[in-house]
Coordinates of C-alpha atoms and ligand atoms in Angstrom, one line a residue:
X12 CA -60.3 45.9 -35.8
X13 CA -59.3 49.5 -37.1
X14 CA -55.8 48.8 -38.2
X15 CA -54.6 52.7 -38.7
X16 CA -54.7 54.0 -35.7
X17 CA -53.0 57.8 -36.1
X18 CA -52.8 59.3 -32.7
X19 CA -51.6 63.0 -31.8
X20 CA -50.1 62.1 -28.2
X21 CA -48.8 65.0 -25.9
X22 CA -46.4 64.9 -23.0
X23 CA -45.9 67.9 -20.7
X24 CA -45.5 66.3 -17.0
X25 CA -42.5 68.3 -16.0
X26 CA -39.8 70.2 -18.4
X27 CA -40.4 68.7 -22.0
X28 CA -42.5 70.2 -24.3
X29 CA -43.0 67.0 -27.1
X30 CA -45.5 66.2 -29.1
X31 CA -45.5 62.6 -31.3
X32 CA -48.0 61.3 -33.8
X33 CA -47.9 57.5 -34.6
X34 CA -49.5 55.2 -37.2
X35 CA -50.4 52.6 -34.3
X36 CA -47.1 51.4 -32.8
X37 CA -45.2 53.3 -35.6
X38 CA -43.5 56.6 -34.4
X39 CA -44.1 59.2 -37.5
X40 CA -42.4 62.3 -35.5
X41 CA -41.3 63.1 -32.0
X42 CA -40.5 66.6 -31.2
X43 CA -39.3 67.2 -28.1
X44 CA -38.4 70.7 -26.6
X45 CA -36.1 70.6 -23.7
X46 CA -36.1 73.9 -21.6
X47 CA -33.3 74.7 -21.0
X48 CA -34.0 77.8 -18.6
X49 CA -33.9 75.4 -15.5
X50 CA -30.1 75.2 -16.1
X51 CA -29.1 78.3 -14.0
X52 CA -31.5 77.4 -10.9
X53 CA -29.9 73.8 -11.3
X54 CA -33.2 71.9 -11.0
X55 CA -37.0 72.4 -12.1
X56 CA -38.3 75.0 -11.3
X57 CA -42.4 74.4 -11.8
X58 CA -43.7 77.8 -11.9
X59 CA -41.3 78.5 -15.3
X60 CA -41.9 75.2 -16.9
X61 CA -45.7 75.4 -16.9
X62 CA -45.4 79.1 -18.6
X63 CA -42.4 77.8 -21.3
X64 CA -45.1 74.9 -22.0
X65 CA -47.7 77.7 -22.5
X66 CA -45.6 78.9 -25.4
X67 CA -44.6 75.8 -26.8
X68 CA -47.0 73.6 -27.1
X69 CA -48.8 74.7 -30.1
X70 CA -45.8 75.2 -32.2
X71 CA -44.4 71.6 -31.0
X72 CA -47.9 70.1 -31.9
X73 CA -48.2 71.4 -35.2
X74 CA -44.3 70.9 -36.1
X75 CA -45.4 67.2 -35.1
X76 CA -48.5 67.1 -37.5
X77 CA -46.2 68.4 -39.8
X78 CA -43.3 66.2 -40.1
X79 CA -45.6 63.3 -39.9
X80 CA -46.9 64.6 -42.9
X81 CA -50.7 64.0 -41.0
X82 CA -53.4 66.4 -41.2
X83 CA -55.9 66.7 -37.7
X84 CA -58.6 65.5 -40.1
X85 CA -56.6 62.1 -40.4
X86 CA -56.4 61.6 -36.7
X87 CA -58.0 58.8 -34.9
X88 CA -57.6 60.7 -31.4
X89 CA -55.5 63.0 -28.9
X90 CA -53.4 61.6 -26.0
X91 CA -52.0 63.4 -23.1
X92 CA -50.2 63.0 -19.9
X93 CA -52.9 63.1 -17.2
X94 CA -50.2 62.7 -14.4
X95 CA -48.1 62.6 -12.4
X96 CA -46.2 65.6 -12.5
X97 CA -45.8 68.7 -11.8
X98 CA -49.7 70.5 -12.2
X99 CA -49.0 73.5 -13.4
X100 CA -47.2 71.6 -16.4
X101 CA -49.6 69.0 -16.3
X102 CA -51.9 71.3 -17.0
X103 CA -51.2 72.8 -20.0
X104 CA -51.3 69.7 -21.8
X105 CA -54.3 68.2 -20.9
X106 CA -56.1 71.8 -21.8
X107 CA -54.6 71.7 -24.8
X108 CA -55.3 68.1 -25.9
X109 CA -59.2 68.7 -24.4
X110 CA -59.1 71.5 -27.2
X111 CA -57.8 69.3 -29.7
X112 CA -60.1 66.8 -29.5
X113 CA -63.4 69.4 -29.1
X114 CA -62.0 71.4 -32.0
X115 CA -61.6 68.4 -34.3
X116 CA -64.1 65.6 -32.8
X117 CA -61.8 62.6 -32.1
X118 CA -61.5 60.8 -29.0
X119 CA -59.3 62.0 -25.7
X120 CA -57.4 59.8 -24.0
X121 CA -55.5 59.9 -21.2
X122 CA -52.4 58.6 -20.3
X123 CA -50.4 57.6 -17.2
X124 CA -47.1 58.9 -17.5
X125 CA -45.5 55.8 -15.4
X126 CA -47.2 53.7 -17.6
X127 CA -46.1 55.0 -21.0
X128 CA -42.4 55.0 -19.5
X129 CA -43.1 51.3 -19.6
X130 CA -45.2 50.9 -22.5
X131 CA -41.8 53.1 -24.4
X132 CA -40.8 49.4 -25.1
X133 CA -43.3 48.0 -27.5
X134 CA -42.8 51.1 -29.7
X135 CA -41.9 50.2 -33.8
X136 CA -38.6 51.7 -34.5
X137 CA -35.5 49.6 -35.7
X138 CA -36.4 46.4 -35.2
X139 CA -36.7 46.9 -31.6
X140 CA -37.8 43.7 -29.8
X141 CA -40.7 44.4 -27.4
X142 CA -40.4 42.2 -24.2
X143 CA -42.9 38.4 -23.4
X144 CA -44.7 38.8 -20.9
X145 CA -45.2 38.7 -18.2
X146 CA -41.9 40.8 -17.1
X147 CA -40.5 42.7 -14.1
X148 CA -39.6 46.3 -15.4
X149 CA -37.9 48.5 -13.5
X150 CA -38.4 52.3 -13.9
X151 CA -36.0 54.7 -12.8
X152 CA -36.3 58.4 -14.0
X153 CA -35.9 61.5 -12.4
X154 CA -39.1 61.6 -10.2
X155 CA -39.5 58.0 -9.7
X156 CA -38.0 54.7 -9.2
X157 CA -39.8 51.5 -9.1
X158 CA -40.6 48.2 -9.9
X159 CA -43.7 46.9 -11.8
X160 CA -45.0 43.8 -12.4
X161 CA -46.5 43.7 -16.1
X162 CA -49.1 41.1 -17.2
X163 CA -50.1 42.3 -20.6
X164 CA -50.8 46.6 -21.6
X165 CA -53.4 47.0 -19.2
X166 CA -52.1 45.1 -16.2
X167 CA -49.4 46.8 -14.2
X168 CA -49.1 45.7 -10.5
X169 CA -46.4 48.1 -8.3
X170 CA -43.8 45.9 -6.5
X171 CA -41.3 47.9 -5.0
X172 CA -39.9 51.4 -5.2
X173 CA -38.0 54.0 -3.3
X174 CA -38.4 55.1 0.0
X175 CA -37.3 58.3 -0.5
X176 CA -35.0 59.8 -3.4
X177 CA -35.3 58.6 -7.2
X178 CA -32.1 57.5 -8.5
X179 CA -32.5 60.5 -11.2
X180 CA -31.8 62.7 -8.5
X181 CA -29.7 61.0 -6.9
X182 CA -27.3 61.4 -10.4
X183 CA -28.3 65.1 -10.1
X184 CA -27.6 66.4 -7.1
X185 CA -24.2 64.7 -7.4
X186 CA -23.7 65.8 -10.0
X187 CA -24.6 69.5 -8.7
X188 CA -22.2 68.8 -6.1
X189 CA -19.9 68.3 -8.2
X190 CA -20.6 71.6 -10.6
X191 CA -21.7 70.1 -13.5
X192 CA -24.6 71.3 -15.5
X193 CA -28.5 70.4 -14.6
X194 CA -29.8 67.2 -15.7
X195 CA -26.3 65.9 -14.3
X196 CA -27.2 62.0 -15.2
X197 CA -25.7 61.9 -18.7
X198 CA -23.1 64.3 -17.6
X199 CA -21.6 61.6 -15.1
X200 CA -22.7 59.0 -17.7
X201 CA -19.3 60.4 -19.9
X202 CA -17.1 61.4 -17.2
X203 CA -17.4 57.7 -15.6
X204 CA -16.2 56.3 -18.8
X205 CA -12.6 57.1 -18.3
X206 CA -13.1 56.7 -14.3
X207 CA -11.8 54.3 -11.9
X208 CA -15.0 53.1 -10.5
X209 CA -13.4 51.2 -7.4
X210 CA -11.1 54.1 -5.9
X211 CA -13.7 55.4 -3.6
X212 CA -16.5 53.3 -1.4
X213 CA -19.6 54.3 -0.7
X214 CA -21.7 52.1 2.2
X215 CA -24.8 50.2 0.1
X216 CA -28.4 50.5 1.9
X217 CA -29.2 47.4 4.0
X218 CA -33.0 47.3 2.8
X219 CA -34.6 43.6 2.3
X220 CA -37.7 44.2 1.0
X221 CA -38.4 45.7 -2.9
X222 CA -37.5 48.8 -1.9
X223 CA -34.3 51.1 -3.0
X224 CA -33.4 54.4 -0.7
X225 CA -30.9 56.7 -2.2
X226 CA -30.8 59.8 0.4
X227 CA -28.2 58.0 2.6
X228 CA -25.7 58.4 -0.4
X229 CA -26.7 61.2 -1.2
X230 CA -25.6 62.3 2.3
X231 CA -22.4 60.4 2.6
X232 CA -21.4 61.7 -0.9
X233 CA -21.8 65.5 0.3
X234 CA -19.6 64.5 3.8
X235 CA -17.2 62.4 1.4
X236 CA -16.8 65.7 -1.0
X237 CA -16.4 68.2 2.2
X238 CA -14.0 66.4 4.0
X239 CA -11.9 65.4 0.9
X240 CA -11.8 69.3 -0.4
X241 CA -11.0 70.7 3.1
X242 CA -7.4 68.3 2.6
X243 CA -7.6 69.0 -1.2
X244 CA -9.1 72.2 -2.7
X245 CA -8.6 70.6 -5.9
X246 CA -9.6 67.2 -4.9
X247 CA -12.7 67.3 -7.5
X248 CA -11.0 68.8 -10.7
X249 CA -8.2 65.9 -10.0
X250 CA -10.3 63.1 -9.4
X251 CA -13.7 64.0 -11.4
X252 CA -13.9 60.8 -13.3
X253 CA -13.1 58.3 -10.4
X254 CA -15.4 60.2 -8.1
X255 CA -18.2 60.1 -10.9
X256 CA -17.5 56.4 -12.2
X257 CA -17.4 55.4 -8.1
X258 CA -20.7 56.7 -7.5
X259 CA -22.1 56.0 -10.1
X260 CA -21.6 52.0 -9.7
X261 CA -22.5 52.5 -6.4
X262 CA -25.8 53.4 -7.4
X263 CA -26.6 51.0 -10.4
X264 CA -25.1 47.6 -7.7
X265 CA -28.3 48.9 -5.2
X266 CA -30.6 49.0 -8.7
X267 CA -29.6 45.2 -9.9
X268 CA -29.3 43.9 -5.9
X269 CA -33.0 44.7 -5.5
X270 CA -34.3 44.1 -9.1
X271 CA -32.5 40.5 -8.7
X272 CA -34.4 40.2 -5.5
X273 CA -37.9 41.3 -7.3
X274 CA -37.1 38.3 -10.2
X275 CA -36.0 35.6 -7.8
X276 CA -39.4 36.4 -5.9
X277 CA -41.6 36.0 -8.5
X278 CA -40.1 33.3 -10.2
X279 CA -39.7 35.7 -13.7
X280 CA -36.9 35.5 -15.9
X281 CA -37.8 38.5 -18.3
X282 CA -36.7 41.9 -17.1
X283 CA -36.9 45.6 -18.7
X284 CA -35.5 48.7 -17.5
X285 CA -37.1 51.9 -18.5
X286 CA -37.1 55.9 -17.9
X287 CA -34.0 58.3 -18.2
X288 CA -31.5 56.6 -16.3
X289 CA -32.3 53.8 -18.4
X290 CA -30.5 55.5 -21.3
X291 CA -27.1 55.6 -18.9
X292 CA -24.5 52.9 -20.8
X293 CA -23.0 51.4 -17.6
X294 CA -26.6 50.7 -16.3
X295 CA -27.0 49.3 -19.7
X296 CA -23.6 46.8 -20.0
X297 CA -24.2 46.0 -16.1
X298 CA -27.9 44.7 -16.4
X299 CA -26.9 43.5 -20.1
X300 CA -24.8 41.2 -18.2
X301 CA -27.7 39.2 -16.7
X302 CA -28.3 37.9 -20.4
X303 CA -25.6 35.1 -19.5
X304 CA -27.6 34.5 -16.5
X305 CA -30.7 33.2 -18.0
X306 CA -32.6 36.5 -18.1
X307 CA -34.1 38.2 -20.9
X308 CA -32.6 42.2 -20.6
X309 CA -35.1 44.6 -22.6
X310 CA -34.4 48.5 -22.9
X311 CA -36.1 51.1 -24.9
X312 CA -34.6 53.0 -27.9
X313 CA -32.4 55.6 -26.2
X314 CA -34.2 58.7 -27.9
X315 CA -37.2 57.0 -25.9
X316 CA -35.7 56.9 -22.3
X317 CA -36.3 60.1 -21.2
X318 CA -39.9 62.0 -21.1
X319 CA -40.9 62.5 -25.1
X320 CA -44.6 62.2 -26.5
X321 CA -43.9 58.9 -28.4
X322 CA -44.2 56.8 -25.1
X323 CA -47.9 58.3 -24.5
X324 CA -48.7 57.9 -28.1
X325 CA -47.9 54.1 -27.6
X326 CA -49.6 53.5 -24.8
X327 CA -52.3 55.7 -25.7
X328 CA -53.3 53.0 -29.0
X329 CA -53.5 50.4 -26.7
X330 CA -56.1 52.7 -24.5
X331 CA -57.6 53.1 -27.8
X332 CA -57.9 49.2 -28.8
X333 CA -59.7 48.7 -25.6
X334 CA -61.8 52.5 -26.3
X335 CA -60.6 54.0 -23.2
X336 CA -61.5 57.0 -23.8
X337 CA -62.2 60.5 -21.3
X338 CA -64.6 63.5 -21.1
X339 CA -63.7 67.3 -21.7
X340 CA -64.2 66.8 -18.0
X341 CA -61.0 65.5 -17.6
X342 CA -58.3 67.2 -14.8
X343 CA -54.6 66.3 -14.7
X344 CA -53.8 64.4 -11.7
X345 CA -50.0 65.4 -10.4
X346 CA -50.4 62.3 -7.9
X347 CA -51.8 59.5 -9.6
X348 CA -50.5 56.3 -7.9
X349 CA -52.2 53.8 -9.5
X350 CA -51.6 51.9 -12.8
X351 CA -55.1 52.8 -14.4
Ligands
KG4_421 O1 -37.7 60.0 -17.5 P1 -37.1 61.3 -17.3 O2 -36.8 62.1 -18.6 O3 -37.9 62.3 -16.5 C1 -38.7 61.9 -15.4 O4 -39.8 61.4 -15.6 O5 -38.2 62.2 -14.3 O6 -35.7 61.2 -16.5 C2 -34.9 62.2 -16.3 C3 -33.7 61.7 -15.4 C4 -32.8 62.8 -14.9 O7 -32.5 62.6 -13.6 C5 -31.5 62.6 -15.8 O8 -30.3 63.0 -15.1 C6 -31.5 61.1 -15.9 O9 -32.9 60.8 -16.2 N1 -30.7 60.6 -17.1 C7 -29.5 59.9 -16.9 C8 -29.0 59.7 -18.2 N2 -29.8 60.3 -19.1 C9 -30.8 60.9 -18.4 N3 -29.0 59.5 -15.8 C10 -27.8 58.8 -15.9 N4 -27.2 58.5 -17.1 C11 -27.8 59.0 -18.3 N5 -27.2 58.7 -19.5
ZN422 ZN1 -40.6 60.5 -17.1

């Protein structure tokens, strides 16, 4: 077996322009170029990110060669982000990386972007521990929340996920609400540190499946904020913490009630959580807490919770082990369901 596997992997599925080459499991650079533009419209919006990617992607791919210190002559292959996501983004990735590997004769392979969320936890950095298998992981990001059964790399079985909103958005369109800046996750993430998170209730979802919903609270929280401003203009600049740390815990108790659910049903006792949110501390000391309950709690490096090339690039050299490899044919798909 080849045991230097360097792989270019790009990841351009909705706002992040990144680019990563790894020695196999072994990150060697990660650039990641956030646009910012989106900030003023207070969400994505696709028709800008696809042309920022246009600009960026060639300067984040070589500034990734070039802090790895790797020349495209020493690559093994190219990875990219085949979907989902949003197409026009999607799209300027995959053209890129089908130039890539034309230009310089390696293998393509492509990578689903779900998958390398998950696959974010077997990457080399720090000591990190990579979970046993098999192991319940639960993905919640801004587009997506959802639970996967995971037998080894290649075997990913969907369990249960959303019905409706992600939990990302669910964090930012609160945090909208509340005027703070756009992606509001990490912005409640601080606020709730110094927050009361029992002054204000919010009712739970009354699901029983494997299945979360998060546009009820979203709903309620809007009613909650309009009733409480027309008593108190300044309800929210005297309360912002509490409101923030209340919510918030309102929406990481409906993560763990059903990801409990998921473990107790298939009898597994190793769990991961994976994605943005992931990166979100009281999500973190909450499901940390399950430790002293018999069950194994594995997250990712923070720097690899939210969208960044590294996570294809890992999940790409295990595509590569097993010579997974595409055709200059190859089309993003901005729908791709399944775990293939
Ligand atoms: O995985 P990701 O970068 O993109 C998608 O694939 O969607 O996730 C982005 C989401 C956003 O909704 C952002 O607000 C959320 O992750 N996020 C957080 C935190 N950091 C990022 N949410 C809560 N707390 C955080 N610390
Ligand atoms: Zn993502």
């Amino acid at each position: 077996m080849q045991t230097d596997i360097r792989i270019l992997a790009i990841e351009t599925s909705c706002d992040d322009t990144s680019c990563a080459v790894l020695r196999n499991r072994a990150v060697l650079s990660n650039v990641v170029s956030s646009q910012w533009i989106h900030r003023k419209y207070g969400g994505v919006v696709p028709e800008l990110a696809g042309r920022d990617h246009l600009r960026y992607i060639i300067p984040v791919a070589d500034e990734a060669l070039k802090t790895a210190g790797i020349k495209p002559a020493e690559l093994s292959a190219v990875a990219v982000t085949r979907g989902p996501g949003l197409p026009g983004s999607l799209q300027v990735g995959v053209n890129a990386a089908k130039s890539f590997s034309l230009a310089w004769n390696i293998p393509l392979i492509a990578v689903h972007h779900m998958r390398a969320h998950i696959l974010s936890l077997f990457i080399e950095k720090d000591g990190q521990q990579a979970p046993d298998f098999p192991f319940i992981c639960l993905t919640v990001s801004g587009g997506h929340t959802q639970l996967v059964l995971v037998k080894n790399p290649y075997d990913f079985t969907l369990i249960g996920k959303t019905r409706d909103d992600a939990v990302g958005e669910a964090f930012d369109k609160a945090a909208k609400l509340l005027g703070l800046p756009y992606p509001g996750g990490p912005f409640i993430d601080q606020l709730a540190v110094v927050g009361d998170e029992n002054k204000f209730q919010f009712s739970p979802y009354h699901g029983k499946a494997l299945d979360f919903s998060f546009s009820g609270i979203k709903t309620s929280f809007l009613y909650f904020l309009q009733e409480n401003n027309r008593k108190n203009p300044d309800f929210i600049k005297e309360n912002l913490p509490d409101i923030c740390a209340s919510y918030q815990r309102h929406l990481i108790q409906e993560l763990l009630k059903v990801t409990l659910r998921a473990l107790s049903q298939y009898g597994i006792k190793n769990l991961a959580v994976t994605g943005g949110v992931s990166a979100n501390s009281k999500l973190r000391s909450e499901f940390g807490k399950l430790e002293g309950e018999g069950i194994k709690v594995s997250f990712p490096l923070r720097e690899f919770c939210t969208d960044n090339a590294a996570m294809i690039g890992v999940a790409a050299y295990f595509d590569f082990l097993e010579k997974k490899f595409s055709g200059p044919e190859l089309a993003p798909l901005s729908r791709w369901n399944e775990f293939t």
